[in-house]
């Protein structure tokens, strides 16, 4: 069918995509509205901080250490071509803080958290737990969505900061143990060239990524189809959408930061 | 009293409810029967506001449900869901005391736990169950916990959605008896959806049969067996032959 009418298929895909974007925007509006109206569920927020933030530390840390280590090797190899091998510490630090730290943490959290949120809320929907919440006078937006979105917005920047540190440490290990760079000079070079804005811009990105990841996870969970297949599809869609949104938001934020 | 006036609801081209009109007197137990997919659950969800009807009016004690203050309106209801719908992440006692720990009826934690244990005892569960998680319970126990949650805040109106589905006949009998006892004891108005005719006979004061999107027959449970309505006769006797099309 797609082969017979490629323009029609493309048109339908674009319309479906725009409709989904519209629904997500409405969901965003409802989330923001629920955020500023009591009641606030502090216990659920605390639980979400633990699940989204603390439990993501291992995967973010491991990703960061290998990324920093590989980055050091690549920069050294590339820099050596024009006798600039000594730029490894500063490039690793700036690269991790501004770009790789937030993006890698964002993608890891997108995979881990948006899937788990979508699956959990999707299962709650198909087993009528969401309906049960409503009949117990509890707004699912305030009870389920707001705590998760706030928790991700708060914790992903912390994960980014931890990831940055571990990534820079990974580069330090490779630089000093494998590339023969002087340890004291490595640290001095890192400290001299890394600016506060490099770090804060990465943290701002982290907050934006966290917000989007949890929002998308909740949205797909709340709109999950019936049965195991519906929950599976919602989970898959959440991971794909969250990953794409992280990368798109990264580009937009980077553009804005350069323009500022 | 619950009054439903000409309730209509369609999902796309599927017109599930085509004008349901029904009155449930205060303190009575109404059981709604009908084949699968005839809109029984949709009807309950319309009353609770979980599904918005396309047309019609729902009155609770003469008050229009669509205009009522939401939290106060829902506080009048308790509901036992078909699958229990217990919150997996909370222990049993917090499931039962969920409403008592939040909102206008919020109680201190210790008091809420005490009430939860009392309600668990009322449905035949021991206090040790209170600290278990729903996944650790059998289907029958989950139904009882769902029942305890439905009555925890002593609502005026209780809905039971397929209360005996998936249970063995003995456990189904136990749940039916519990529902009847609790409804009588609390003086609550009850609406139950079921396919299970033994439930109908155990729970109902009145019966309504939903078919083709309308109430096909309604009357006291005692009149059900000699109603003269061919649809109701076919349904209650489980006959394949009759005016209701059976898919083979």
PDB file of C-alpha atoms in Angstrom, chain A residues 41-185:
ATOM      1  CA  UNK A  41       1.672  14.421  47.064  1.00  0.00           C
ATOM      2  CA  UNK A  42       5.057  14.721  48.785  1.00  0.00           C
ATOM      3  CA  UNK A  43       5.354  11.009  49.533  1.00  0.00           C
ATOM      4  CA  UNK A  44       4.885  10.122  45.860  1.00  0.00           C
ATOM      5  CA  UNK A  45       7.401  12.841  44.930  1.00  0.00           C
ATOM      6  CA  UNK A  46       9.977  11.388  47.349  1.00  0.00           C
ATOM      7  CA  UNK A  47       9.391   7.887  45.985  1.00  0.00           C
ATOM      8  CA  UNK A  48       9.781   9.163  42.409  1.00  0.00           C
ATOM      9  CA  UNK A  49      13.048  10.929  43.326  1.00  0.00           C
ATOM     10  CA  UNK A  50      14.361   7.623  44.633  1.00  0.00           C
ATOM     11  CA  UNK A  51      13.206   5.567  41.637  1.00  0.00           C
ATOM     12  CA  UNK A  52      14.118   8.050  38.897  1.00  0.00           C
ATOM     13  CA  UNK A  53      17.220   9.618  40.408  1.00  0.00           C
ATOM     14  CA  UNK A  54      18.970   7.292  42.802  1.00  0.00           C
ATOM     15  CA  UNK A  55      18.219   4.104  40.880  1.00  0.00           C
ATOM     16  CA  UNK A  56      19.529   5.657  37.643  1.00  0.00           C
ATOM     17  CA  UNK A  57      22.932   6.465  39.144  1.00  0.00           C
ATOM     18  CA  UNK A  58      24.633   3.175  38.175  1.00  0.00           C
ATOM     19  CA  UNK A  59      23.639   3.301  34.507  1.00  0.00           C
ATOM     20  CA  UNK A  60      24.439   7.021  34.182  1.00  0.00           C
ATOM     21  CA  UNK A  61      27.769   6.580  35.978  1.00  0.00           C
ATOM     22  CA  UNK A  62      28.854   3.610  33.854  1.00  0.00           C
ATOM     23  CA  UNK A  63      27.857   5.368  30.634  1.00  0.00           C
ATOM     24  CA  UNK A  64      29.738   8.506  31.686  1.00  0.00           C
ATOM     25  CA  UNK A  65      32.984   6.782  32.657  1.00  0.00           C
ATOM     26  CA  UNK A  66      33.238   4.941  29.344  1.00  0.00           C
ATOM     27  CA  UNK A  67      32.200   8.027  27.362  1.00  0.00           C
ATOM     28  CA  UNK A  68      34.838  10.172  29.102  1.00  0.00           C
ATOM     29  CA  UNK A  69      37.480   7.515  28.596  1.00  0.00           C
ATOM     30  CA  UNK A  70      36.688   7.066  24.902  1.00  0.00           C
ATOM     31  CA  UNK A  71      36.515  10.835  24.414  1.00  0.00           C
ATOM     32  CA  UNK A  72      40.013  11.230  25.881  1.00  0.00           C
ATOM     33  CA  UNK A  73      41.366   8.635  23.467  1.00  0.00           C
ATOM     34  CA  UNK A  74      39.657  10.248  20.469  1.00  0.00           C
ATOM     35  CA  UNK A  75      40.793  13.773  21.357  1.00  0.00           C
ATOM     36  CA  UNK A  76      44.336  12.595  21.935  1.00  0.00           C
ATOM     37  CA  UNK A  77      44.376  10.750  18.599  1.00  0.00           C
ATOM     38  CA  UNK A  78      42.877  13.705  16.735  1.00  0.00           C
ATOM     39  CA  UNK A  79      44.914  16.346  18.589  1.00  0.00           C
ATOM     40  CA  UNK A  80      48.205  14.507  17.963  1.00  0.00           C
ATOM     41  CA  UNK A  81      47.811  15.118  14.234  1.00  0.00           C
ATOM     42  CA  UNK A  82      48.605  18.779  14.813  1.00  0.00           C
ATOM     43  CA  UNK A  83      50.701  18.401  17.969  1.00  0.00           C
ATOM     44  CA  UNK A  84      47.818  19.349  20.271  1.00  0.00           C
ATOM     45  CA  UNK A  85      47.614  16.207  22.436  1.00  0.00           C
ATOM     46  CA  UNK A  86      47.711  18.364  25.555  1.00  0.00           C
ATOM     47  CA  UNK A  87      44.194  19.699  24.888  1.00  0.00           C
ATOM     48  CA  UNK A  88      42.737  16.379  26.037  1.00  0.00           C
ATOM     49  CA  UNK A  89      41.835  17.521  29.608  1.00  0.00           C
ATOM     50  CA  UNK A  90      40.075  20.736  28.595  1.00  0.00           C
ATOM     51  CA  UNK A  91      38.198  19.197  25.649  1.00  0.00           C
ATOM     52  CA  UNK A  92      37.091  16.203  27.712  1.00  0.00           C
ATOM     53  CA  UNK A  93      35.872  18.491  30.500  1.00  0.00           C
ATOM     54  CA  UNK A  94      34.074  20.944  28.210  1.00  0.00           C
ATOM     55  CA  UNK A  95      32.684  18.176  26.004  1.00  0.00           C
ATOM     56  CA  UNK A  96      31.349  16.237  28.953  1.00  0.00           C
ATOM     57  CA  UNK A  97      29.882  19.253  30.770  1.00  0.00           C
ATOM     58  CA  UNK A  98      28.274  20.963  27.790  1.00  0.00           C
ATOM     59  CA  UNK A  99      27.212  18.087  25.586  1.00  0.00           C
ATOM     60  CA  UNK A 100      28.001  14.468  26.280  1.00  0.00           C
ATOM     61  CA  UNK A 101      27.192  14.479  30.007  1.00  0.00           C
ATOM     62  CA  UNK A 102      23.626  15.799  29.644  1.00  0.00           C
ATOM     63  CA  UNK A 103      22.880  13.986  26.384  1.00  0.00           C
ATOM     64  CA  UNK A 104      24.158  10.588  27.537  1.00  0.00           C
ATOM     65  CA  UNK A 105      22.416  10.950  30.914  1.00  0.00           C
ATOM     66  CA  UNK A 106      19.268  12.104  29.103  1.00  0.00           C
ATOM     67  CA  UNK A 107      19.271   9.147  26.738  1.00  0.00           C
ATOM     68  CA  UNK A 108      19.987   6.646  29.494  1.00  0.00           C
ATOM     69  CA  UNK A 109      17.223   8.074  31.675  1.00  0.00           C
ATOM     70  CA  UNK A 110      14.912   8.219  28.633  1.00  0.00           C
ATOM     71  CA  UNK A 111      15.452   4.494  28.068  1.00  0.00           C
ATOM     72  CA  UNK A 112      15.243   3.495  31.694  1.00  0.00           C
ATOM     73  CA  UNK A 113      12.684   5.873  33.165  1.00  0.00           C
ATOM     74  CA  UNK A 114      10.244   6.729  30.376  1.00  0.00           C
ATOM     75  CA  UNK A 115       9.771   3.012  29.678  1.00  0.00           C
ATOM     76  CA  UNK A 116       9.233   2.183  33.322  1.00  0.00           C
ATOM     77  CA  UNK A 117       6.810   5.082  33.862  1.00  0.00           C
ATOM     78  CA  UNK A 118       4.826   4.233  30.714  1.00  0.00           C
ATOM     79  CA  UNK A 119       4.662   0.534  31.619  1.00  0.00           C
ATOM     80  CA  UNK A 120       3.660   1.222  35.223  1.00  0.00           C
ATOM     81  CA  UNK A 121       0.966   3.781  34.436  1.00  0.00           C
ATOM     82  CA  UNK A 122      -0.175   1.806  31.377  1.00  0.00           C
ATOM     83  CA  UNK A 123      -0.634  -1.290  33.547  1.00  0.00           C
ATOM     84  CA  UNK A 124      -2.493   0.803  36.103  1.00  0.00           C
ATOM     85  CA  UNK A 125      -4.778   1.972  33.320  1.00  0.00           C
ATOM     86  CA  UNK A 126      -5.586  -1.466  31.914  1.00  0.00           C
ATOM     87  CA  UNK A 127      -6.164  -2.911  35.395  1.00  0.00           C
ATOM     88  CA  UNK A 128      -8.558  -0.014  36.212  1.00  0.00           C
ATOM     89  CA  UNK A 129      -6.288   1.363  38.943  1.00  0.00           C
ATOM     90  CA  UNK A 130      -6.518   4.812  37.343  1.00  0.00           C
ATOM     91  CA  UNK A 131     -10.329   4.596  37.459  1.00  0.00           C
ATOM     92  CA  UNK A 132     -10.051   3.448  41.069  1.00  0.00           C
ATOM     93  CA  UNK A 133      -7.950   6.541  41.877  1.00  0.00           C
ATOM     94  CA  UNK A 134     -10.654   8.772  40.420  1.00  0.00           C
ATOM     95  CA  UNK A 135     -13.424   7.054  42.373  1.00  0.00           C
ATOM     96  CA  UNK A 136     -11.308   7.596  45.507  1.00  0.00           C
ATOM     97  CA  UNK A 137     -11.393  11.354  44.790  1.00  0.00           C
ATOM     98  CA  UNK A 138      -7.745  11.436  43.700  1.00  0.00           C
ATOM     99  CA  UNK A 139      -6.746  13.214  40.502  1.00  0.00           C
ATOM    100  CA  UNK A 140      -4.363  10.930  38.546  1.00  0.00           C
ATOM    101  CA  UNK A 141      -2.628  13.983  37.060  1.00  0.00           C
ATOM    102  CA  UNK A 142      -1.694  15.256  40.511  1.00  0.00           C
ATOM    103  CA  UNK A 143      -1.051  11.845  42.046  1.00  0.00           C
ATOM    104  CA  UNK A 144       0.841  10.147  39.215  1.00  0.00           C
ATOM    105  CA  UNK A 145       2.074  12.686  36.670  1.00  0.00           C
ATOM    106  CA  UNK A 146       3.097  15.725  38.717  1.00  0.00           C
ATOM    107  CA  UNK A 147       5.339  13.885  41.236  1.00  0.00           C
ATOM    108  CA  UNK A 148       7.139  12.003  38.460  1.00  0.00           C
ATOM    109  CA  UNK A 149       7.631  15.060  36.241  1.00  0.00           C
ATOM    110  CA  UNK A 150       8.880  17.189  39.137  1.00  0.00           C
ATOM    111  CA  UNK A 151      11.146  14.421  40.412  1.00  0.00           C
ATOM    112  CA  UNK A 152      12.731  13.912  36.977  1.00  0.00           C
ATOM    113  CA  UNK A 153      13.160  17.675  36.503  1.00  0.00           C
ATOM    114  CA  UNK A 154      14.977  17.914  39.823  1.00  0.00           C
ATOM    115  CA  UNK A 155      17.018  14.709  39.710  1.00  0.00           C
ATOM    116  CA  UNK A 156      18.265  14.538  36.118  1.00  0.00           C
ATOM    117  CA  UNK A 157      20.476  17.668  36.584  1.00  0.00           C
ATOM    118  CA  UNK A 158      21.980  15.947  39.632  1.00  0.00           C
ATOM    119  CA  UNK A 159      22.572  12.847  37.519  1.00  0.00           C
ATOM    120  CA  UNK A 160      24.155  15.057  34.859  1.00  0.00           C
ATOM    121  CA  UNK A 161      26.486  16.613  37.464  1.00  0.00           C
ATOM    122  CA  UNK A 162      27.477  13.172  38.732  1.00  0.00           C
ATOM    123  CA  UNK A 163      27.882  11.928  35.149  1.00  0.00           C
ATOM    124  CA  UNK A 164      30.041  14.935  34.247  1.00  0.00           C
ATOM    125  CA  UNK A 165      32.333  14.270  37.204  1.00  0.00           C
ATOM    126  CA  UNK A 166      32.605  10.564  36.478  1.00  0.00           C
ATOM    127  CA  UNK A 167      33.124  11.186  32.752  1.00  0.00           C
ATOM    128  CA  UNK A 168      35.919  13.675  33.445  1.00  0.00           C
ATOM    129  CA  UNK A 169      37.413  11.149  35.837  1.00  0.00           C
ATOM    130  CA  UNK A 170      37.225   8.501  33.077  1.00  0.00           C
ATOM    131  CA  UNK A 171      39.153  10.844  30.790  1.00  0.00           C
ATOM    132  CA  UNK A 172      41.648  11.531  33.573  1.00  0.00           C
ATOM    133  CA  UNK A 173      42.242   7.797  34.091  1.00  0.00           C
ATOM    134  CA  UNK A 174      42.878   7.171  30.389  1.00  0.00           C
ATOM    135  CA  UNK A 175      44.931  10.364  30.041  1.00  0.00           C
ATOM    136  CA  UNK A 176      47.228   9.642  32.964  1.00  0.00           C
ATOM    137  CA  UNK A 177      47.388   5.839  32.862  1.00  0.00           C
ATOM    138  CA  UNK A 178      47.314   5.146  29.156  1.00  0.00           C
ATOM    139  CA  UNK A 179      48.334   8.305  27.292  1.00  0.00           C
ATOM    140  CA  UNK A 180      51.157   9.312  29.635  1.00  0.00           C
ATOM    141  CA  UNK A 181      49.776  12.747  30.559  1.00  0.00           C
ATOM    142  CA  UNK A 182      50.935  14.287  33.828  1.00  0.00           C
ATOM    143  CA  UNK A 183      48.274  13.943  36.548  1.00  0.00           C
ATOM    144  CA  UNK A 184      48.784  17.388  38.133  1.00  0.00           C
ATOM    145  CA  UNK A 185      48.908  19.094  34.741  1.00  0.00           C
TER     146      UNK A 185
END
